[in-house]
XYZ file of C-alpha atoms in Angstrom:
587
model
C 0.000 0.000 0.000
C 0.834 3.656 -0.867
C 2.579 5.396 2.213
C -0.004 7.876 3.318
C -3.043 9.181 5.648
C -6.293 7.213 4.995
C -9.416 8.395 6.357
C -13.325 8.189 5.809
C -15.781 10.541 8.433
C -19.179 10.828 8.354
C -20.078 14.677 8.324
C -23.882 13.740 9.005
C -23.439 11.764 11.830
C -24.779 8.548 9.286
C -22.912 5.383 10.375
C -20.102 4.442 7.692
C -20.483 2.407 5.028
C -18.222 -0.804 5.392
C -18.320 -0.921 1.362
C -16.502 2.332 1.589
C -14.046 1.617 3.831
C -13.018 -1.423 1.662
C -12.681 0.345 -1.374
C -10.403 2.506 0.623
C -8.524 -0.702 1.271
C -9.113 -0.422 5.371
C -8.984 -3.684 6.754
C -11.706 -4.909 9.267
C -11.314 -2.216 11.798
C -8.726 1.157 11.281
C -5.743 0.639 13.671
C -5.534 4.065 14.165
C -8.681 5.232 15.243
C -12.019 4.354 14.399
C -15.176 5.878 16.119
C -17.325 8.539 16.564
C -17.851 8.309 12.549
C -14.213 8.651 11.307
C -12.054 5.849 10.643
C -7.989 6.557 10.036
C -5.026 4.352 9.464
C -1.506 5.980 8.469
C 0.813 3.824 6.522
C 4.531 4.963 6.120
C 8.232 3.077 6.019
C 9.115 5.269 8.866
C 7.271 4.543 12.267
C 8.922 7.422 13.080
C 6.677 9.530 11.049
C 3.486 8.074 12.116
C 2.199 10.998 14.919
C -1.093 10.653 16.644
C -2.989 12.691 19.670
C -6.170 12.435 21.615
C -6.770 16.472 21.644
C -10.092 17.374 23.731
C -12.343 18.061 20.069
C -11.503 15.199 18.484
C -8.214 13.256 16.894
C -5.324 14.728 15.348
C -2.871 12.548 12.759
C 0.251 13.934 11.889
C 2.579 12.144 9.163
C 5.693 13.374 8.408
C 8.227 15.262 10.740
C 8.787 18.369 12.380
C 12.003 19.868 12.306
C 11.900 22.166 14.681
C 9.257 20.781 17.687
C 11.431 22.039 20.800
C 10.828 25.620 19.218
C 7.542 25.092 18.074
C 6.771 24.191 21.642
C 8.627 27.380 23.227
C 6.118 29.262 21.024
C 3.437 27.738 21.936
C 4.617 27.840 25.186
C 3.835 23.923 25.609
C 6.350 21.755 27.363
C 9.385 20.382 24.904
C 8.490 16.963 25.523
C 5.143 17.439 23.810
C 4.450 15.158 20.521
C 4.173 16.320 17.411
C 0.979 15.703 16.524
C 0.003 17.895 19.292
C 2.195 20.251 18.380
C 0.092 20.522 15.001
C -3.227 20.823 16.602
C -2.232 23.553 19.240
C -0.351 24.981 16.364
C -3.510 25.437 14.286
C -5.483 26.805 17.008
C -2.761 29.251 17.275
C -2.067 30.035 13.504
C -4.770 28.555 11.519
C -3.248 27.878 7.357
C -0.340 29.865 8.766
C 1.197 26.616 10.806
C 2.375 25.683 7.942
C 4.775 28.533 7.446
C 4.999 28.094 11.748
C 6.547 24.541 11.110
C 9.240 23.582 9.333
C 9.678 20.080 7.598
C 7.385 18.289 5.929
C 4.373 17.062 7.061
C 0.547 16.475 7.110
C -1.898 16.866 9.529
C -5.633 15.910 9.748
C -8.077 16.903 12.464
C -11.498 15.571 13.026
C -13.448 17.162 15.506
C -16.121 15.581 16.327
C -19.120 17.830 17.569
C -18.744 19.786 14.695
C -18.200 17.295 12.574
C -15.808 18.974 10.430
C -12.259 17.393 8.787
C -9.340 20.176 9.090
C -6.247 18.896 6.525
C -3.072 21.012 6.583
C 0.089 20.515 4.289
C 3.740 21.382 5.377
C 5.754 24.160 2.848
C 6.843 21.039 1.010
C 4.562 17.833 0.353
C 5.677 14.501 1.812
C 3.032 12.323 0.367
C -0.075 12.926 -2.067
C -3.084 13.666 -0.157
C -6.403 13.294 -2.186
C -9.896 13.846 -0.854
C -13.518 13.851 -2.282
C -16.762 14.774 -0.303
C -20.788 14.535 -1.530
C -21.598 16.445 1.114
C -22.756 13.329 3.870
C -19.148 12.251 4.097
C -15.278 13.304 3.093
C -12.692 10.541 2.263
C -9.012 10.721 2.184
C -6.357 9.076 0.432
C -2.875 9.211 -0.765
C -4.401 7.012 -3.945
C -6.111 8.969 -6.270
C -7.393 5.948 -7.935
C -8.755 4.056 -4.753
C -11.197 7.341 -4.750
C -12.343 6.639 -7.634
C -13.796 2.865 -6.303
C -16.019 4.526 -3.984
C -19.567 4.312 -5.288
C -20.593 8.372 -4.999
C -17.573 9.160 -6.974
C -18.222 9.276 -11.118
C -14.782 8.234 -11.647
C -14.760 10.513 -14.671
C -11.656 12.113 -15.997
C -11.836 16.098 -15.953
C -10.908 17.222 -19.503
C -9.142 20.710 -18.478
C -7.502 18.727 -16.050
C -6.263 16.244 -18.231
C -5.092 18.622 -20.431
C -3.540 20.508 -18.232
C -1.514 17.456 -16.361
C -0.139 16.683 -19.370
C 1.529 20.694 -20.077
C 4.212 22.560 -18.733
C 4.768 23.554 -15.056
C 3.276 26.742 -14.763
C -0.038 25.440 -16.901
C -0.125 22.219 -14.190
C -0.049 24.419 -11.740
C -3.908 26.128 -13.067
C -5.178 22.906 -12.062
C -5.097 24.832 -8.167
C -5.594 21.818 -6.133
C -7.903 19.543 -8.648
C -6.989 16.448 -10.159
C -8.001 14.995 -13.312
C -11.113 13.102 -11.584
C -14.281 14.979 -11.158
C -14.653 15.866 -7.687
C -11.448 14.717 -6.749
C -9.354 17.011 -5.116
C -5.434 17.249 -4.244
C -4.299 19.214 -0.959
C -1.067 22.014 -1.995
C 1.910 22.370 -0.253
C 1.445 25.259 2.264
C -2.457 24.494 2.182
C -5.363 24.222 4.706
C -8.326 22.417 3.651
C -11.743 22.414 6.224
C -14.691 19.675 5.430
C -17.985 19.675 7.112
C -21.161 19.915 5.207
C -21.554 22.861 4.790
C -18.788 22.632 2.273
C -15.149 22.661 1.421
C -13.068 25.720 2.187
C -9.013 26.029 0.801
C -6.833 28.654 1.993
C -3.373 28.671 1.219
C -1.047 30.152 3.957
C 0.409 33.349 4.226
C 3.945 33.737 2.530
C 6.421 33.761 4.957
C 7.871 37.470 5.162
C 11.015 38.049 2.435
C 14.530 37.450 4.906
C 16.709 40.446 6.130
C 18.843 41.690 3.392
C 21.936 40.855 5.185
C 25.421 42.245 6.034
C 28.163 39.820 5.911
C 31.236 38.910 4.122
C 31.397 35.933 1.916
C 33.739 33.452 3.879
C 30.667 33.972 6.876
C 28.401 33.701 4.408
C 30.095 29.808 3.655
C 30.416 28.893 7.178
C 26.765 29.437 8.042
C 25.537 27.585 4.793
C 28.179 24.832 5.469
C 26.928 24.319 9.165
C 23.126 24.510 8.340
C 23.579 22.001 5.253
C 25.481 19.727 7.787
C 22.455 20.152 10.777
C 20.110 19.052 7.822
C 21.938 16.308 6.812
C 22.490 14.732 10.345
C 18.799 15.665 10.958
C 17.706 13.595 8.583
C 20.358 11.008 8.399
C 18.764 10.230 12.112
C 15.648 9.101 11.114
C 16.574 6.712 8.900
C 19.135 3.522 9.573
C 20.981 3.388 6.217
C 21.057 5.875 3.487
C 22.197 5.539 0.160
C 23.214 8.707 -1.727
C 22.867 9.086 -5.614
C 26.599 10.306 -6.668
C 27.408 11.649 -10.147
C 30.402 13.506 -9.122
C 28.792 16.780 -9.732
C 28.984 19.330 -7.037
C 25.887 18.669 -5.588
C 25.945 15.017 -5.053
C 29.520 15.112 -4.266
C 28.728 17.853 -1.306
C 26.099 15.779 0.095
C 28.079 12.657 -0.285
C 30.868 14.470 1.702
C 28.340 16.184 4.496
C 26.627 12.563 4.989
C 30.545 11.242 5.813
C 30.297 13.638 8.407
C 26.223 13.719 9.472
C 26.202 9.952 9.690
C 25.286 8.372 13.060
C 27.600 6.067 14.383
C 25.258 3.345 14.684
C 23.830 4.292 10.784
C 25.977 3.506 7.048
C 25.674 4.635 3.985
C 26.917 4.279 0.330
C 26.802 5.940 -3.518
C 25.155 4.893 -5.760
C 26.237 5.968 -9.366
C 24.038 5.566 -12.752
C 26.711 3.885 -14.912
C 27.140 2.529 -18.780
C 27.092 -1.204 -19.257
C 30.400 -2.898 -18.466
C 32.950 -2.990 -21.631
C 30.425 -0.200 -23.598
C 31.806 2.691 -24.866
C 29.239 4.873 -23.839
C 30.831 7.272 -21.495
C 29.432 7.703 -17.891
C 29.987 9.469 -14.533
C 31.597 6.514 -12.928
C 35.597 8.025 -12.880
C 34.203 11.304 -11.280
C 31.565 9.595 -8.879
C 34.863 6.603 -7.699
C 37.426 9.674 -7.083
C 34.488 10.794 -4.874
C 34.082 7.684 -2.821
C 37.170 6.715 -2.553
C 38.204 10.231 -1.223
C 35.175 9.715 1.519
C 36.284 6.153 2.239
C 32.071 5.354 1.156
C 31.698 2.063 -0.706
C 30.495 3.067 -4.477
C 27.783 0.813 -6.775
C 27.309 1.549 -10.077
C 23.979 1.137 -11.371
C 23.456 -0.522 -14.852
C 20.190 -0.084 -16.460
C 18.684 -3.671 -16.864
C 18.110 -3.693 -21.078
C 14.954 -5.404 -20.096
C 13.741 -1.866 -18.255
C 11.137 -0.188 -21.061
C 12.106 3.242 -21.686
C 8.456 3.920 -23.121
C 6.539 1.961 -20.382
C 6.548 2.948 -16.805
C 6.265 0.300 -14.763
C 2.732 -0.351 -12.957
C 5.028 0.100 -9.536
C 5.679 3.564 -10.986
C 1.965 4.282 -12.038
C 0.834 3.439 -8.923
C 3.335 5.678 -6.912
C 2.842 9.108 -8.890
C -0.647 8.256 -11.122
C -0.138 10.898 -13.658
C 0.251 10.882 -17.021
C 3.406 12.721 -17.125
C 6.644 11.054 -15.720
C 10.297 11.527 -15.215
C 11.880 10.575 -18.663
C 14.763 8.732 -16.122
C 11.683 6.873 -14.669
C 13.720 3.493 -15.624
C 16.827 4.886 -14.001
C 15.429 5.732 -10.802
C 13.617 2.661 -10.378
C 17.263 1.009 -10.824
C 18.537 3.058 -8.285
C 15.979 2.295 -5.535
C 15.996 -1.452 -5.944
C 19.788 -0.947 -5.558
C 18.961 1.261 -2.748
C 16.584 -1.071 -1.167
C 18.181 -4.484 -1.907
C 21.834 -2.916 0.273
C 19.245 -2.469 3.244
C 19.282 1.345 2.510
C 15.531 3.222 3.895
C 16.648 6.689 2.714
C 17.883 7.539 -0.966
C 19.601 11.109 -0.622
C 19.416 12.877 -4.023
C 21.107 16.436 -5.086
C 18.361 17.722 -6.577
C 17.336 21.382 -6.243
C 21.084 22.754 -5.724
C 20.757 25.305 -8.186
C 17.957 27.314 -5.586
C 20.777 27.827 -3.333
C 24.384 27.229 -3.180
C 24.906 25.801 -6.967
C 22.983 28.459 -9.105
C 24.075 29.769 -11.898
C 23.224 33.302 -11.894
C 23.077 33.740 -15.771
C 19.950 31.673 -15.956
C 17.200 32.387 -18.074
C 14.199 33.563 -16.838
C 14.851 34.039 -13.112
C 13.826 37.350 -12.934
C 9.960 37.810 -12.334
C 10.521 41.030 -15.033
C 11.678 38.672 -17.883
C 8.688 36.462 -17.134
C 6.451 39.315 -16.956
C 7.589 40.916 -20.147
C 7.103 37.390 -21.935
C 3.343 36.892 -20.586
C 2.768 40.307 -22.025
C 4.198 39.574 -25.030
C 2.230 36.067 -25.324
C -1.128 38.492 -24.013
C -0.926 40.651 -27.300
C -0.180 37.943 -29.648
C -3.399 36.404 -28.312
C -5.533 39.572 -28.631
C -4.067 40.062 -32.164
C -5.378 36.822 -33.002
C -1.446 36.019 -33.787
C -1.281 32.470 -31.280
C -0.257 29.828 -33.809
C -0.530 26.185 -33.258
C 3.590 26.218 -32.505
C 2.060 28.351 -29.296
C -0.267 26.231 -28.101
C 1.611 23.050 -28.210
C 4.402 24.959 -26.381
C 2.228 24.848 -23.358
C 2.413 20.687 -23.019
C 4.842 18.144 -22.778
C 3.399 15.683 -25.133
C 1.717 15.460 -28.328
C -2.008 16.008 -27.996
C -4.308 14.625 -30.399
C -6.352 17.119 -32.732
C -9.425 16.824 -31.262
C -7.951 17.491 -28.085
C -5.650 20.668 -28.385
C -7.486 23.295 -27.201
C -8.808 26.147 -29.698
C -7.164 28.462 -27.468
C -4.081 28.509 -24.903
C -4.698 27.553 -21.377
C -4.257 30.288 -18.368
C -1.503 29.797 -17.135
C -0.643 30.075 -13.319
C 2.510 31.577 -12.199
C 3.871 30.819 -8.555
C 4.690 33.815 -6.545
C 8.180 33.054 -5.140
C 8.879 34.109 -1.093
C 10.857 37.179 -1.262
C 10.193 37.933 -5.028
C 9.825 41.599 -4.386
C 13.645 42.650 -3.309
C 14.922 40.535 -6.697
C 16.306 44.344 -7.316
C 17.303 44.869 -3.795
C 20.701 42.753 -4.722
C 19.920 39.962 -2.289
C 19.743 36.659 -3.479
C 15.942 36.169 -2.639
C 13.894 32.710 -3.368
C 13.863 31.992 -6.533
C 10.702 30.796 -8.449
C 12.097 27.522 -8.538
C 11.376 26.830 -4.469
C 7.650 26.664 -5.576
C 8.193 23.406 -7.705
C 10.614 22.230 -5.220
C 8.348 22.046 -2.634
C 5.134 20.412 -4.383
C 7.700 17.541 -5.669
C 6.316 14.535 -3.056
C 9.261 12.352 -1.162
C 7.577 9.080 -1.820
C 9.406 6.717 -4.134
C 8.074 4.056 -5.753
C 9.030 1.546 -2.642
C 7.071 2.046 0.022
C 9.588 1.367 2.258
C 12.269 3.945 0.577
C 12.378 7.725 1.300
C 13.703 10.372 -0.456
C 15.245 12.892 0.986
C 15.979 16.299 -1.140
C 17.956 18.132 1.685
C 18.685 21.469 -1.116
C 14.884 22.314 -1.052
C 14.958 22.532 3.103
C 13.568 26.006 4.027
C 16.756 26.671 5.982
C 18.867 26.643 3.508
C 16.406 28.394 0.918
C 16.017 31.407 3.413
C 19.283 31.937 4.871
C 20.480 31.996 1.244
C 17.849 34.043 0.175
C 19.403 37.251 2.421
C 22.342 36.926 1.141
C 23.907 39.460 -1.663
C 23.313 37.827 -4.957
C 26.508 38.803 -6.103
C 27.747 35.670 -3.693
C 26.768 33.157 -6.402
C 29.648 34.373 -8.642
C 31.990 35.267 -6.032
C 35.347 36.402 -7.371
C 34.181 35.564 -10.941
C 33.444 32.133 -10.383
C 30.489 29.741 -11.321
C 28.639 28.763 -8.586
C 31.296 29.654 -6.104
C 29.114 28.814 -2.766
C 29.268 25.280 -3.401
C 32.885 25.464 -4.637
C 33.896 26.969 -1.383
C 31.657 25.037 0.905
C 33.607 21.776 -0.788
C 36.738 22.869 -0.077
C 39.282 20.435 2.610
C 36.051 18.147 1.828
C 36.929 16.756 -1.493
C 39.490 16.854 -4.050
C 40.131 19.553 -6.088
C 38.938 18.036 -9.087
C 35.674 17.853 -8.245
C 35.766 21.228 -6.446
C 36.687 22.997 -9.812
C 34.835 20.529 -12.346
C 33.187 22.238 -14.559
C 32.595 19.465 -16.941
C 28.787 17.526 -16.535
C 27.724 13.840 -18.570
C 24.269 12.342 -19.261
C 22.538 11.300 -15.920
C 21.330 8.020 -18.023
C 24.269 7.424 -20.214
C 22.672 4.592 -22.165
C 19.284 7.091 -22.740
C 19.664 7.496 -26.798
C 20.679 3.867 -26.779
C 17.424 2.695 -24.956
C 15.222 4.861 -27.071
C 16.598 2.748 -30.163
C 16.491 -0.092 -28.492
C 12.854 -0.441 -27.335
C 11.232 1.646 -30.070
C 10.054 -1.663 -31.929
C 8.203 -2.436 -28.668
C 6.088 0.500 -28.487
C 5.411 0.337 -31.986
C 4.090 -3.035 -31.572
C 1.510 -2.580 -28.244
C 0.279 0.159 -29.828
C -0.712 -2.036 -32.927
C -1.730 -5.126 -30.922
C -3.221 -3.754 -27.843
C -4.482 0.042 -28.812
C -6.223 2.365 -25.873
C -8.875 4.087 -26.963
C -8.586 6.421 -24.419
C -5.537 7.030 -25.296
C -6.270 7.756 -28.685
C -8.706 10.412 -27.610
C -5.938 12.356 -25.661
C -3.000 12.016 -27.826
C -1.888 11.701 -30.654
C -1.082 8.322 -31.411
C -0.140 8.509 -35.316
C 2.449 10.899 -34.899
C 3.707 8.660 -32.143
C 4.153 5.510 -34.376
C 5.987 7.523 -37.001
C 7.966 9.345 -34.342
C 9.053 5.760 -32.909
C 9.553 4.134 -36.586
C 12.337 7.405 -36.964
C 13.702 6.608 -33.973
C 14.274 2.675 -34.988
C 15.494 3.381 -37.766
C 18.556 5.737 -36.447
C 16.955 9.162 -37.450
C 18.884 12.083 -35.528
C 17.394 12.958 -32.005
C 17.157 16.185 -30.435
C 16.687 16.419 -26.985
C 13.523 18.270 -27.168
C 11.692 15.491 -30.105
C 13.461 12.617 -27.274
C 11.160 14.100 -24.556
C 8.209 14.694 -26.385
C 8.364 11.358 -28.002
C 8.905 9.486 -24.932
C 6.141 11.579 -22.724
C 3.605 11.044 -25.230
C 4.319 6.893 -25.299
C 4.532 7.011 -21.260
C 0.822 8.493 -21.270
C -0.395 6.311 -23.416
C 0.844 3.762 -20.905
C -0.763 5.748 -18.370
C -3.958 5.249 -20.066
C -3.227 1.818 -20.295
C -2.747 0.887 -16.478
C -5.737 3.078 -15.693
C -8.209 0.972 -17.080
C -6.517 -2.415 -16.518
C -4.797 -2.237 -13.081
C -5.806 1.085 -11.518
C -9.791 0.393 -11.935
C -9.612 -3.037 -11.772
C -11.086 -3.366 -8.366
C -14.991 -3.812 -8.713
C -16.897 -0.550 -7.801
């Protein structure tokens, strides 16, 4: 089962219906709690996680952790040795949608209190697991399955067309969807959101941004020795609550600083090792593996490289990975990183640490595109008058998604598009380094992996780090003309200085062009023998098979057609393991 909080509450005080709380796969009677009308269960790899308090209204579930409770507590002027789930609910007396600004780490809470009848969800800055609920009014269930939702018998199961659409597009266009799924009546609760149920209704709030940090006053080599000490508390923080972690190495600067901090973080009673995506053995496909070893063996950390099995489909997510994320759209390394957690899992490892999100912080690269809210602004304008001109083309509108819609199904005209308001995104002039869009995405991106019993841990998208380097001048990034000197320095006496200067960077999947080749007959073929017909609604499916005969034949690839290519097969898959594995349990 999904790793997650599971409830079902009655919000007019009828009994529950046991055929509900099978089809959201409780067993005979919720260990959690289960009376007064709501039933809840919490299911996670981490007992650790699992919070749970009797508060005098009703119950309150907290899943996830709390990285600050001793100052929490102080604040709430509760004693230290308080739990964290009530922690949560005193917090939300106190603060309401703003606990989740209050609390750092990620986390979700759900209250039910019971003369009121009333459900109260609230989502940490940065989402843990999926939380899904639908209500009809009489009764509000909650999953971390979209799909098991859909097997209760007052839900239509019926995809949402916009929302289709707009799962399948760009970032900014996902994030329109504001918290709906692509099921009718299905809803998804945000990062930094409070959600209240009774039945009188739903009402979302999302919490108040926290305030932009000081523009500070400090010299660069400070500047390094605060970021190097908080990145080291957050790695030993969460190195703690888990007994073995592996960490995903490439060699780069951010795996290689994390790699280096978790030498230091590590427990004494806790190990860890790298694992490195690497080229089959005697290929001449080149790979990370020289950079990633000079790494390890620097850190004295055992290193395993990682070999794609040829027998992983590059076009076909796994029904493991369908079931973890159940979107259409998925990582195009979704092969890859199912390698690296079995590797992860099968060495005993219950955390997978991964470098993503560096380039918020310490790693950015100041020259990138886009960063500045004006150059977005300017470009929305520009798109705004082409629009009103009548002067969109089709090139415009397919812009907007990731994989190659059908006819029927493009829109006529372009989605709105939704653009996250980054913390801090007023002083951008100011010359501070402020929070870059970026942290938005970062912080919707769940933990979950595709092993229940795995975690991932993305320690560069930690609200420490984000805000202390967020005050800084922005000038730091390029210290003394150098790219991405933060990192550089905070690396130095860690590691050698090959990796501290590297400047060079290789394909994360080295065999990636090779596997598109390789398994284009494949897709061809299920496509031909086994067609999805809603598939063929959504997308288009005969510039697929062409774009896959190209590709078998050893037409040229550009990184751009690669994506769109293997997005579009991937949803067709979707579609595929929606109607014969997700539904598949009677309704």
């Amino acid at each position: 089962m999904k790793n997650g909080v599971y409830a079902l509450a009655s919000l007019d005080n009828a009994p529950l219906d046991p055929s509900d709380l099978r089809s959201l796969s409780f067993g005979p009677r919720p260990q959690l709690f289960f009376e007064h009308g709501c039933a809840i269960d919490i299911r996670d790899g981490q007992n650790s996680a699992i919070h749970f308090a009797q508060m005098p209204d009703g119950p309150c579930a907290l899943l996830g952790h709390l990285d600050e409770p001793h100052e929490v507590a102080d604040r709430l002027g509760l004693d230290r040795n308080a739990g964290s789930a009530t922690l949560a609910a005193m917090a939300h007396v106190r603060w309401g949608a703003d606990m989740a600004t209050k609390l750092l780490g990620e986390w979700l809470m759900m209250r039910w209190h019971i003369a009121a009848r009333r459900m109260t969800l609230v989502m940490g800055e940065c989402i843990r697991d999926h939380c899904y609920f639908t209500t009809d009014g009489a009764r509000v269930a909650l999953s971390p399955n979209l799909s098991r939702l859909t097997q209760l018998s007052w839900v239509s199961g019926e995809f949402d067309p916009e929302m289709m659409l707009r799962s399948m597009g760009t970032y900014n266009l996902r994030e329109g969807m504001c918290g709906r799924t692509i099921i009718k009546d299905v809803f998804e609760l945000r990062s930094g959101e409070e959600i209240i149920v009774d039945a009188h209704g739903v009402q979302r709030r999302l919490a108040t941004p926290a305030a932009p940090p000081p523009k500070r006053r400090i010299a660069f080599t400070d500047a390094i020795i605060e970021l190097r000490e908080t990145m080291l508390g957050i790695m030993t923080q969460q190195l703690r609550r888990g007994g073995a972690a592996a960490f995903m190495l490439s060699g780069g600067l951010d795996s290689s600083l994390l790699s280096a901090l978790g030498t230091l973080a590590l427990p004494p009673e806790a190990r860890m090792l790298c694992l490195t995506s690497a080229a089959p053995i005697d290929s001449s496909v080149a790979d990370e593996t020289k950079w990633a070893s000079l790494v390890s063996a620097h850190l004295d950390v055992p290193m395993l490289p990682v070999r794609v099995n040829a027998t992983r489909d590059i076009y076909r997510p796994t029904n493991r990975t369908f079931s973890a994320f159940e979107t259409p759209l998925q990582s195009p390394r979704h092969y890859l990183y199912e390698a690296l957690e079995d590797a992860a899992h099968d060495h005993g490892c219950d955390l997978l640490i991964d470098g993503l999100f560096g380039e918020l912080t310490v790693s950015n690269v100041p020259a990138i595109e886009g960063a500045n809210p004006r150059h977005r602004t300017l470009r929305r304008w520009a798109a705004a008058i082409r629009d009103a001109m009548g002067q969109r083309t089709q090139s415009d509108l397919d812009d907007q998604f990731l994989v190659r819609l059908s006819p029927d199904a493009r829109p006529a005209h372009p989605l709105a598009l939704v653009e996250p308001v980054a913390e801090g995104s007023d002083r951008v002039d100011d010359g501070t380094f402020g929070v870059l869009h970026g942290a938005a995405k970062a912080a919707g991106q769940p933990s979950n992996c595709s092993i229940p019993a795995l975690r991932c841990v993305y320690p560069f998208r930690d609200r420490r780090l984000i805000r202390l380097m967020a005050g800084y001048p922005a000038a730091f990034a390029s210290y003394g003309n150098q790219n991405r000197a933060p990192i550089r320095h905070m690396m130095r006496d860690l590691l050698p200085d090959a990796i501290v200067q590297r400047t060079s960077k290789l394909s994360f999947s080295p065999t990636h062009a090779l596997l598109m080749r390789q398994h284009a007959g494949q897709a061809i073929a299920r496509m031909t023998d086994d067609p999805v017909d809603a598939a063929t609604r959504w997308l288009d499916t005969a510039w697929l098979r062409n774009a896959l005969l190209h590709i078998e034949k050893g037409g040229p690839i550009s990184n751009a057609f690669a994506t769109q290519v293997q997005m579009t097969a991937a949803a067709v898959e979707f579609f595929r393991w929606w109607q014969s594995e997700a539904l598949a349990a009677p309704r």
